[in-house]
PDB file of C-alpha atoms in Angstrom:
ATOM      1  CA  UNK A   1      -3.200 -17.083   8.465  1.00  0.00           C
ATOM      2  CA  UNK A   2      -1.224 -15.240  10.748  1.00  0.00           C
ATOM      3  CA  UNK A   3      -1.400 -11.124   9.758  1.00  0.00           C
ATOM      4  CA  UNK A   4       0.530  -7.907  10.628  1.00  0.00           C
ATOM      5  CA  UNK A   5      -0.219  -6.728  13.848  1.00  0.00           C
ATOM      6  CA  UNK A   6      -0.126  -2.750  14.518  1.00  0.00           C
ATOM      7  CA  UNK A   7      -0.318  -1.316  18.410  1.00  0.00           C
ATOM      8  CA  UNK A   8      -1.823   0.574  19.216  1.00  0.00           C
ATOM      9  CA  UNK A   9      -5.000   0.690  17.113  1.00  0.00           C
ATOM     10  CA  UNK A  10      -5.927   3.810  18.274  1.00  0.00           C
ATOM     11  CA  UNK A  11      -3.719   6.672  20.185  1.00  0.00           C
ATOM     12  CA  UNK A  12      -4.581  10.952  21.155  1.00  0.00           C
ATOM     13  CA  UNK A  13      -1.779  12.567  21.867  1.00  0.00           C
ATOM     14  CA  UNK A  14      -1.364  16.563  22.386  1.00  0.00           C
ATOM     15  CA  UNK A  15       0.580  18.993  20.586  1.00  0.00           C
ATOM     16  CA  UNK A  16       4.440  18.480  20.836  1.00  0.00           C
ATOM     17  CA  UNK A  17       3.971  15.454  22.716  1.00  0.00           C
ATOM     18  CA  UNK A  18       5.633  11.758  21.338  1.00  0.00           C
ATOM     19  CA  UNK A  19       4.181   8.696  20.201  1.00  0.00           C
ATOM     20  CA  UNK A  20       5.794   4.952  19.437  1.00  0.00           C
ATOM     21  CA  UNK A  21       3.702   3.185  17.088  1.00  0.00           C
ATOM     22  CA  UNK A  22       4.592  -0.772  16.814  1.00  0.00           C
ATOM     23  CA  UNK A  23       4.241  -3.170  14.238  1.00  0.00           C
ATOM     24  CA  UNK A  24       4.579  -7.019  14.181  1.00  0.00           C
ATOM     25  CA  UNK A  25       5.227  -8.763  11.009  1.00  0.00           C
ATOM     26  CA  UNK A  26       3.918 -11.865   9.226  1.00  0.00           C
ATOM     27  CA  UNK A  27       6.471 -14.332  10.817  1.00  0.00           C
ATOM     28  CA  UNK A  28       9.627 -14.869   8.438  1.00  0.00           C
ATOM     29  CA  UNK A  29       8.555 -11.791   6.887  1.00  0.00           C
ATOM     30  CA  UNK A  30      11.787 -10.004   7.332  1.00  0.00           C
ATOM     31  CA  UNK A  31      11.204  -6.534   5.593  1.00  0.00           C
ATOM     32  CA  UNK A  32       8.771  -3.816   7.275  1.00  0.00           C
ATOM     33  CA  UNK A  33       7.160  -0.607   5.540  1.00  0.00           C
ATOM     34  CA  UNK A  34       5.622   2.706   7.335  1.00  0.00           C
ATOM     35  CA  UNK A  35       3.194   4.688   5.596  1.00  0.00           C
ATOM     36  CA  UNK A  36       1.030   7.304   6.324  1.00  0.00           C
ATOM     37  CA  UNK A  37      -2.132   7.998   5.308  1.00  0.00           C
ATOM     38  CA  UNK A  38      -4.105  11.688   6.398  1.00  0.00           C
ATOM     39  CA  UNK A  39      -7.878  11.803   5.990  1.00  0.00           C
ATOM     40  CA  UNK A  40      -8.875  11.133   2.393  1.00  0.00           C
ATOM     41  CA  UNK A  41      -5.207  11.366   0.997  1.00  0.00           C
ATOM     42  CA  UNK A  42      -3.597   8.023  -0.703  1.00  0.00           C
ATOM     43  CA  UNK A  43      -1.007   5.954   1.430  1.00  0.00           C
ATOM     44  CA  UNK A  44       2.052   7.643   1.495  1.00  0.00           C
ATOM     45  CA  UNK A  45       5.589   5.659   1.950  1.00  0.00           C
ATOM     46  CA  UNK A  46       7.719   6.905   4.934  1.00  0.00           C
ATOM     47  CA  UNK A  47      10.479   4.263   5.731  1.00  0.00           C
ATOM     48  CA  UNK A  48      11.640   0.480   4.850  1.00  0.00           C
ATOM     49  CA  UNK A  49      14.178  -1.707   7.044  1.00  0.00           C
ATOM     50  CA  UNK A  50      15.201  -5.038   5.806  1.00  0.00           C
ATOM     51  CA  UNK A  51      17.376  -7.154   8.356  1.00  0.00           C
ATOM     52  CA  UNK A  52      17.412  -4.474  10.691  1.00  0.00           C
ATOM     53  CA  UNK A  53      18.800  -1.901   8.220  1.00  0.00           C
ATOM     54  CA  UNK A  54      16.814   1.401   6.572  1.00  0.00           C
ATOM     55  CA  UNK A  55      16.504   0.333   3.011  1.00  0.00           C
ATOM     56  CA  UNK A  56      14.546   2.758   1.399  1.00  0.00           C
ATOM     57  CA  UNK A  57      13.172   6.293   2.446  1.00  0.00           C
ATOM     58  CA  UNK A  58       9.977   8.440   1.415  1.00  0.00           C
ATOM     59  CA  UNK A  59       8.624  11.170   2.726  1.00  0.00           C
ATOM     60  CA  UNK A  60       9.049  10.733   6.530  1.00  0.00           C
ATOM     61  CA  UNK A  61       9.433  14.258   8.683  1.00  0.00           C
ATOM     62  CA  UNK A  62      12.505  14.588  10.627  1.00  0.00           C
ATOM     63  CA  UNK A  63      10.707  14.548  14.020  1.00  0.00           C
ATOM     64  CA  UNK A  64       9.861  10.712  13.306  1.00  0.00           C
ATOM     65  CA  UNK A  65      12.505   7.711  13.846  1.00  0.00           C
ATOM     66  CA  UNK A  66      12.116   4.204  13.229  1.00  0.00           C
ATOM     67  CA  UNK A  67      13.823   0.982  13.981  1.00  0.00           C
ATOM     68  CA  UNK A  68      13.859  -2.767  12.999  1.00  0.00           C
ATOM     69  CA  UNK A  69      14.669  -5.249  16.083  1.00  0.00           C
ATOM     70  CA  UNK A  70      16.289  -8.379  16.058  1.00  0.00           C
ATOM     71  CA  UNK A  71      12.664 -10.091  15.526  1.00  0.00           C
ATOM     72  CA  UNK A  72      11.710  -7.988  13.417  1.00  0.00           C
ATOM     73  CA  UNK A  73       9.533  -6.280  14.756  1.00  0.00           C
ATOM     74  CA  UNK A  74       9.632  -2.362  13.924  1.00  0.00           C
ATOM     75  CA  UNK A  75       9.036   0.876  16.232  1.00  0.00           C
ATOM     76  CA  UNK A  76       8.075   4.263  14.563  1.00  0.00           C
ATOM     77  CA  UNK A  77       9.034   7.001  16.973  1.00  0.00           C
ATOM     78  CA  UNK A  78       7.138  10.208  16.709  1.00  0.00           C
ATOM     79  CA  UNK A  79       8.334  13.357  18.379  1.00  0.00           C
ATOM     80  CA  UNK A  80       6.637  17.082  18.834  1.00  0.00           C
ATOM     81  CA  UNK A  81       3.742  16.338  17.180  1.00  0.00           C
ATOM     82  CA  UNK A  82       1.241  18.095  15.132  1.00  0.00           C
ATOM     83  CA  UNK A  83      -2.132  18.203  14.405  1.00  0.00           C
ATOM     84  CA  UNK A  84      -1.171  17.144  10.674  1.00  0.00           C
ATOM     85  CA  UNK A  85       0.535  14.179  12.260  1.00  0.00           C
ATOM     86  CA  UNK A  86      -2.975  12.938  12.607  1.00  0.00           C
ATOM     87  CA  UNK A  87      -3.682  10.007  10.468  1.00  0.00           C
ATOM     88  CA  UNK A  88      -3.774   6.658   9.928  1.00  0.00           C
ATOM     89  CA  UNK A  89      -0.519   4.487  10.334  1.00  0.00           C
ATOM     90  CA  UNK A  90       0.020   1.814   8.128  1.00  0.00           C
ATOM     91  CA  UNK A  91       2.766  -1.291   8.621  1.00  0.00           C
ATOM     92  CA  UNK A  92       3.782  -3.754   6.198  1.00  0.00           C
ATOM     93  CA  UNK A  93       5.708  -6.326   5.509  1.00  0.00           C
ATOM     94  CA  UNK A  94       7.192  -8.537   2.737  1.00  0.00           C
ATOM     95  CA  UNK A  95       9.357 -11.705   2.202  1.00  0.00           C
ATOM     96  CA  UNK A  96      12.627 -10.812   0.990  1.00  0.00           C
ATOM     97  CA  UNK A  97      12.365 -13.506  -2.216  1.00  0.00           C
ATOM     98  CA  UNK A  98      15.180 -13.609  -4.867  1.00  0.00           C
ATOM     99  CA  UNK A  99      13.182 -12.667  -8.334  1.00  0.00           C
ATOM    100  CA  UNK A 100       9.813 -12.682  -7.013  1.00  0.00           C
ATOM    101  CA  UNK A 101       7.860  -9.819  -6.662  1.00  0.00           C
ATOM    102  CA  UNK A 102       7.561  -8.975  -3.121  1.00  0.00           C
ATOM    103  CA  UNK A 103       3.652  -8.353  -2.296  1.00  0.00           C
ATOM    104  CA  UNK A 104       3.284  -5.670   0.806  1.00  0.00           C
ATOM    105  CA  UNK A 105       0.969  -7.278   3.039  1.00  0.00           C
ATOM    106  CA  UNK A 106      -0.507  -4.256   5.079  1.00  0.00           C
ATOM    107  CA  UNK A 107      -1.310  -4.391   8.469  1.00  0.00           C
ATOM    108  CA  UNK A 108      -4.817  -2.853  10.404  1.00  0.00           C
ATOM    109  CA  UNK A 109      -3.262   0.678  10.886  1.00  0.00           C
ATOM    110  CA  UNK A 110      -3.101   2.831  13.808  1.00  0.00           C
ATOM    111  CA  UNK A 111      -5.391   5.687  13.651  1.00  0.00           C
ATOM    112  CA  UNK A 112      -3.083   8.544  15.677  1.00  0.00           C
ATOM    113  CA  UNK A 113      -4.944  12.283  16.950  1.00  0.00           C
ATOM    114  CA  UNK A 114      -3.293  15.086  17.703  1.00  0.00           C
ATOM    115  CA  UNK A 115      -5.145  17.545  19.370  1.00  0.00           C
TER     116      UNK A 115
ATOM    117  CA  UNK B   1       8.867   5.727 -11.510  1.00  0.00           C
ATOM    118  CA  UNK B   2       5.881   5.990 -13.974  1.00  0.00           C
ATOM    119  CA  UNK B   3       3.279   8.034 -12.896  1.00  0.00           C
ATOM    120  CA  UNK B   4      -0.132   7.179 -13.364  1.00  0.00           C
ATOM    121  CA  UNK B   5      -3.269   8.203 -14.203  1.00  0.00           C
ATOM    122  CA  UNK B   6      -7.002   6.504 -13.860  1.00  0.00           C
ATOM    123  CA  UNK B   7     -10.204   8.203 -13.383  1.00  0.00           C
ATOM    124  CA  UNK B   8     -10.975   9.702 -10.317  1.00  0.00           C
ATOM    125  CA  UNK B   9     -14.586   7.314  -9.511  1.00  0.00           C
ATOM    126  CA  UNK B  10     -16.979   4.625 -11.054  1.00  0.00           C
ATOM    127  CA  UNK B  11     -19.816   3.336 -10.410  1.00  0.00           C
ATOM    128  CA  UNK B  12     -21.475  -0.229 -11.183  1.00  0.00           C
ATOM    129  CA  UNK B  13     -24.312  -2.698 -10.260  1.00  0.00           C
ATOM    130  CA  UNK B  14     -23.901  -5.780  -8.427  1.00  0.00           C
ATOM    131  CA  UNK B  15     -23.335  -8.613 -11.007  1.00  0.00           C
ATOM    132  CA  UNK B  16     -21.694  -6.545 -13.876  1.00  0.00           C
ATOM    133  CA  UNK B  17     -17.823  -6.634 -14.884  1.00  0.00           C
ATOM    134  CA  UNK B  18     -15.732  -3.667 -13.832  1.00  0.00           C
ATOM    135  CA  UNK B  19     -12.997  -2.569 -15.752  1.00  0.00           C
ATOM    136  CA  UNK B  20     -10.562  -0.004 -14.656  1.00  0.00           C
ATOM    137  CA  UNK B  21      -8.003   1.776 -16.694  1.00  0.00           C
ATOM    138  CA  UNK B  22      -4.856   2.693 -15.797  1.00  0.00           C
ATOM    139  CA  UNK B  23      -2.662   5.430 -18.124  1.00  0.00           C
ATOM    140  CA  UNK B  24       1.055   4.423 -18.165  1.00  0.00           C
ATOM    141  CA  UNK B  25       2.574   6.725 -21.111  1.00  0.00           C
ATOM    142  CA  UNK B  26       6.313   6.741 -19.730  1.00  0.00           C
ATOM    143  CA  UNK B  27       6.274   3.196 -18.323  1.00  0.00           C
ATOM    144  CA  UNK B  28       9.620   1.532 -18.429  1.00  0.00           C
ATOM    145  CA  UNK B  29      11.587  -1.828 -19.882  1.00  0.00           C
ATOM    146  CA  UNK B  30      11.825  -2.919 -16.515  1.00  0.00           C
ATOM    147  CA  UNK B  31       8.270  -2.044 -15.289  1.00  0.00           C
ATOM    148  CA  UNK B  32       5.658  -3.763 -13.997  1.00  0.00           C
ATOM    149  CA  UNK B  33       1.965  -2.771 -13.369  1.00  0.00           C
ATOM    150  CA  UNK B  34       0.427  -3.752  -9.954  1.00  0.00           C
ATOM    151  CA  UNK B  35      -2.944  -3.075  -8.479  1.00  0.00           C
ATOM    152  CA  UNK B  36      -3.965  -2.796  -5.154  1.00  0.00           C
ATOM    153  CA  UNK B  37      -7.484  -2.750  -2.994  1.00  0.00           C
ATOM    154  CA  UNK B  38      -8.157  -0.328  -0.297  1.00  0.00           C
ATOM    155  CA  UNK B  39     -11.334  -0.624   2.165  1.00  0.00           C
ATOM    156  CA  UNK B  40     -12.310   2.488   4.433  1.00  0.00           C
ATOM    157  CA  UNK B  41      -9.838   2.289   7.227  1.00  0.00           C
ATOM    158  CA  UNK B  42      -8.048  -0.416   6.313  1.00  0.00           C
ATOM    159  CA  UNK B  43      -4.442  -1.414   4.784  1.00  0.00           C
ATOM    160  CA  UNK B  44      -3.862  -1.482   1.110  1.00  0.00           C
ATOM    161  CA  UNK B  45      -4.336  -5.362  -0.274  1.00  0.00           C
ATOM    162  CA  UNK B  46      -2.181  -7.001  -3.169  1.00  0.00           C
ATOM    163  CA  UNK B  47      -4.435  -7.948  -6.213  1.00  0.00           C
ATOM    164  CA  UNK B  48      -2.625  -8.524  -9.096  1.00  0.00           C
ATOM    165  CA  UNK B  49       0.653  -7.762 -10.917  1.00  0.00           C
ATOM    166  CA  UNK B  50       1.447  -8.168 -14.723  1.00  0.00           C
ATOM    167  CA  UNK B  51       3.909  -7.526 -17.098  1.00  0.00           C
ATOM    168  CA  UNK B  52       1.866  -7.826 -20.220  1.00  0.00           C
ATOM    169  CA  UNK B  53      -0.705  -9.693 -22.412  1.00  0.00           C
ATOM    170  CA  UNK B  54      -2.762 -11.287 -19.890  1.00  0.00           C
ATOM    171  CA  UNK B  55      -2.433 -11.937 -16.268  1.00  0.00           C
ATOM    172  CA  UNK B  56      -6.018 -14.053 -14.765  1.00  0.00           C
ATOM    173  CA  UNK B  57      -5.803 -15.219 -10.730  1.00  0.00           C
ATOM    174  CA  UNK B  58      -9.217 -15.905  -8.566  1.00  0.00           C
ATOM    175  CA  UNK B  59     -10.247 -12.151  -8.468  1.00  0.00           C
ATOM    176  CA  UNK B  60      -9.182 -10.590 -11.267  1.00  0.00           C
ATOM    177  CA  UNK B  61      -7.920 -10.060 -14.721  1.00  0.00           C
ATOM    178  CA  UNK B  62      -5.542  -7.701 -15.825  1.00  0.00           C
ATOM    179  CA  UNK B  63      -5.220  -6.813 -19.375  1.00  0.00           C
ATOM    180  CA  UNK B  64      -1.835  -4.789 -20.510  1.00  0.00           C
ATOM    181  CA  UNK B  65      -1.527  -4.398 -24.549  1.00  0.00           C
ATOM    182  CA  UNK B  66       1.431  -4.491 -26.533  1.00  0.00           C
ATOM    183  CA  UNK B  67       2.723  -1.056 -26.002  1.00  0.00           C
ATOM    184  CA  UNK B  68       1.990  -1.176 -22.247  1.00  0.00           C
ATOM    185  CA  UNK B  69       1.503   2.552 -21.871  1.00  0.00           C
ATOM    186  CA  UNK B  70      -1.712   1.446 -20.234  1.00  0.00           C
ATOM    187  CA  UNK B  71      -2.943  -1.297 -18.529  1.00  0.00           C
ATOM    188  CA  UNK B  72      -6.802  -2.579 -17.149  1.00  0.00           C
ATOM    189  CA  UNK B  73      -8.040  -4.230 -14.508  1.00  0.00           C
ATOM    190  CA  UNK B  74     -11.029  -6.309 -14.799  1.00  0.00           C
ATOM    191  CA  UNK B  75     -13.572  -7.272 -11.943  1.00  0.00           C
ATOM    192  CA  UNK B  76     -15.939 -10.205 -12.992  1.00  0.00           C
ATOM    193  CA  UNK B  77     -19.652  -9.814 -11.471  1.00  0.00           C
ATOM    194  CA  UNK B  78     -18.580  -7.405  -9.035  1.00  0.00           C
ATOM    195  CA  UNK B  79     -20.540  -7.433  -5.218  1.00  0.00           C
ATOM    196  CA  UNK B  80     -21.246  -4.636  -3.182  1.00  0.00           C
ATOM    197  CA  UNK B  81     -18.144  -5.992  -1.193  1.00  0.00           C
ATOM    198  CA  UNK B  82     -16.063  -4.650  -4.118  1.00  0.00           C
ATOM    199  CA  UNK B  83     -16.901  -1.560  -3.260  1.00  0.00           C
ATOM    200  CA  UNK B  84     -13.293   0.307  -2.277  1.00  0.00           C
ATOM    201  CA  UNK B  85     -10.796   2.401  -3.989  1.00  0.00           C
ATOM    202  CA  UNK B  86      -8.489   1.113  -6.491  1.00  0.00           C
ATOM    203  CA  UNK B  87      -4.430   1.583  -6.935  1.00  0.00           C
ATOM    204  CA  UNK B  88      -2.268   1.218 -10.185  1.00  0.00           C
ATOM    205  CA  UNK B  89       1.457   1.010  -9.283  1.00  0.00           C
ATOM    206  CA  UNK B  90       4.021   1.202 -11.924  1.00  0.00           C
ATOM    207  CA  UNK B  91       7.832  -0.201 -10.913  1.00  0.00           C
ATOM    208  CA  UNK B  92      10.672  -2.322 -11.664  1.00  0.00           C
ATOM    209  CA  UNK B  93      10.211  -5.833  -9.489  1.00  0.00           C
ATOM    210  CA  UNK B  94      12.301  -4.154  -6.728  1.00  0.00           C
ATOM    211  CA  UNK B  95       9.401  -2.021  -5.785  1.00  0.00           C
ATOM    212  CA  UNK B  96       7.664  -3.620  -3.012  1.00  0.00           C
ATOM    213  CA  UNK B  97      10.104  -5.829  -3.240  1.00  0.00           C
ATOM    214  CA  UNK B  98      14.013  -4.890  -2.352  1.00  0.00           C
ATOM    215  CA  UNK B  99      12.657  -3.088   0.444  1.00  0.00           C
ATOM    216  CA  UNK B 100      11.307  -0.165  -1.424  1.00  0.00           C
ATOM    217  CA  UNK B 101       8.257   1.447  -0.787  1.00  0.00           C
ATOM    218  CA  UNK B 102       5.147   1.812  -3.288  1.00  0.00           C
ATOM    219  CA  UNK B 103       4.305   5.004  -4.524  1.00  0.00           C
ATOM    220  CA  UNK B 104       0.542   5.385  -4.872  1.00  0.00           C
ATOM    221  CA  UNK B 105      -1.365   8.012  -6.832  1.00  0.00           C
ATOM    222  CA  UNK B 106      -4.781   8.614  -6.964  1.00  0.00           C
ATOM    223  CA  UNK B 107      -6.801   5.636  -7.282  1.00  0.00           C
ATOM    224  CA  UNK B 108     -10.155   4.580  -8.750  1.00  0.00           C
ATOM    225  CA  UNK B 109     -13.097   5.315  -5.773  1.00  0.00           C
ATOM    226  CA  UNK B 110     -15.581   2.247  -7.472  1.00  0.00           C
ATOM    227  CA  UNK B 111     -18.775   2.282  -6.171  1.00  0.00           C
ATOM    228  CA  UNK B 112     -20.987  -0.875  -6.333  1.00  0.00           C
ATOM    229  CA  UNK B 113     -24.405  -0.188  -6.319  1.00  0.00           C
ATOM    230  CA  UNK B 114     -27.233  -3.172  -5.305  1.00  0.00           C
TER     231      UNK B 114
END
């Protein structure tokens, strides 16, 4: 079965420079999570779009943008970054179904360095 | 949303039944409890979600009691593939599903020994 794909899997970047993380979702999957997860910390939610709209928002710094494309696809944009930007970047991505529970299916993750 | 509480690590052998408890005191009417697994490096992964009594699929059982204000998840002859850390979530159905992201606490570090 077809999965969420994350790109880059892995990505260095320096001090104050930018990243763009991308995730893919599950096809007709048309709601996308961020998280972030730092070295032995628990996920952590940063953003949610749903037909191309933010739906909900967690803890995500104001140097970092995202966006939802017209497939669905999602971008997470990543400006003057910091060494405690390092960790792993998590994408998921859920169904929108009417009175089901939506299960987050979580994609490999992007492991980001800042040095 | 509820916060939750569940111990910290446990350990087991290969072939025993795992059960992990999850505190819940200030769940609400509208709450449900949700578990997920999480490998070394990898993404979160959907177990099992109840409401109460009894929920049973192909990998686990969750038990919730009448008050709900705590729930446990039960691994049947756990492997040394079982060996990952453990999430209880506590929401209303919208979470994780209108859009809204899952708020995870500490989990449960289980460590399957051969």
């Amino acid at each position: 079965a077809a999965g969420v794909i994350q790109s880059p899997r892995h990505l260095i970047k320096e001090k104050r420079e930018t990243a763009t993380l991308k995730c893919y979702p599950i096809p007709r999957h048309d709601t996308v999570y961020w998280y972030q997860q730092g070295p032995g910390q628990d996920p952590q939610f940063l953003i949610s779009f749903y037909e191309k709209m933010q739906s909900d928002k967690g803890s995500i710094p104001d140097r970092f943008s995202a966006q939802q494309f017209s497939d669905y696809h999602s971008e997470l944009n990543m400006s003057s970054l910091e060494l405690g930007d390092s960790a792993l970047y998590f994408c998921a991505s859920s169904p929108r179904l009417a009175g089901e529970y939506n299960e987050q299916f979580f994609g490999p993750g992007t492991r980001l360095t800042v040095l | 949303l509820a916060k939750t509480t569940q111990p910290i690590s446990m350990d087991s052998y290969e072939g025993q039944e795992v059960n992990i408890t999850c505190s819940h005191n200030n769940i609400a009417t509208n709450d449900y409890i949700t578990w997920y697994q999480q490998f070394p490096s990898q993404g979160p992964r959907f177990i099992i979600q109840g409401y109460k009594t009894k929920v049973t699929n192909e990998v686990a059982s969750l038990f919730i009691p009448a008050d709900r204000k705590s729930s446990t998840l039960s691994l049947p002859r756990v492997s040394l593939s079982d060996t990952a850390v453990y999430y209880c979530l506590v929401g209303d159905r919208t979470t994780g599903g209108g859009a809204d992201g899952l708020t995870f606490g500490k989990g449960t570090h289980l460590i399957i020994q051969p």
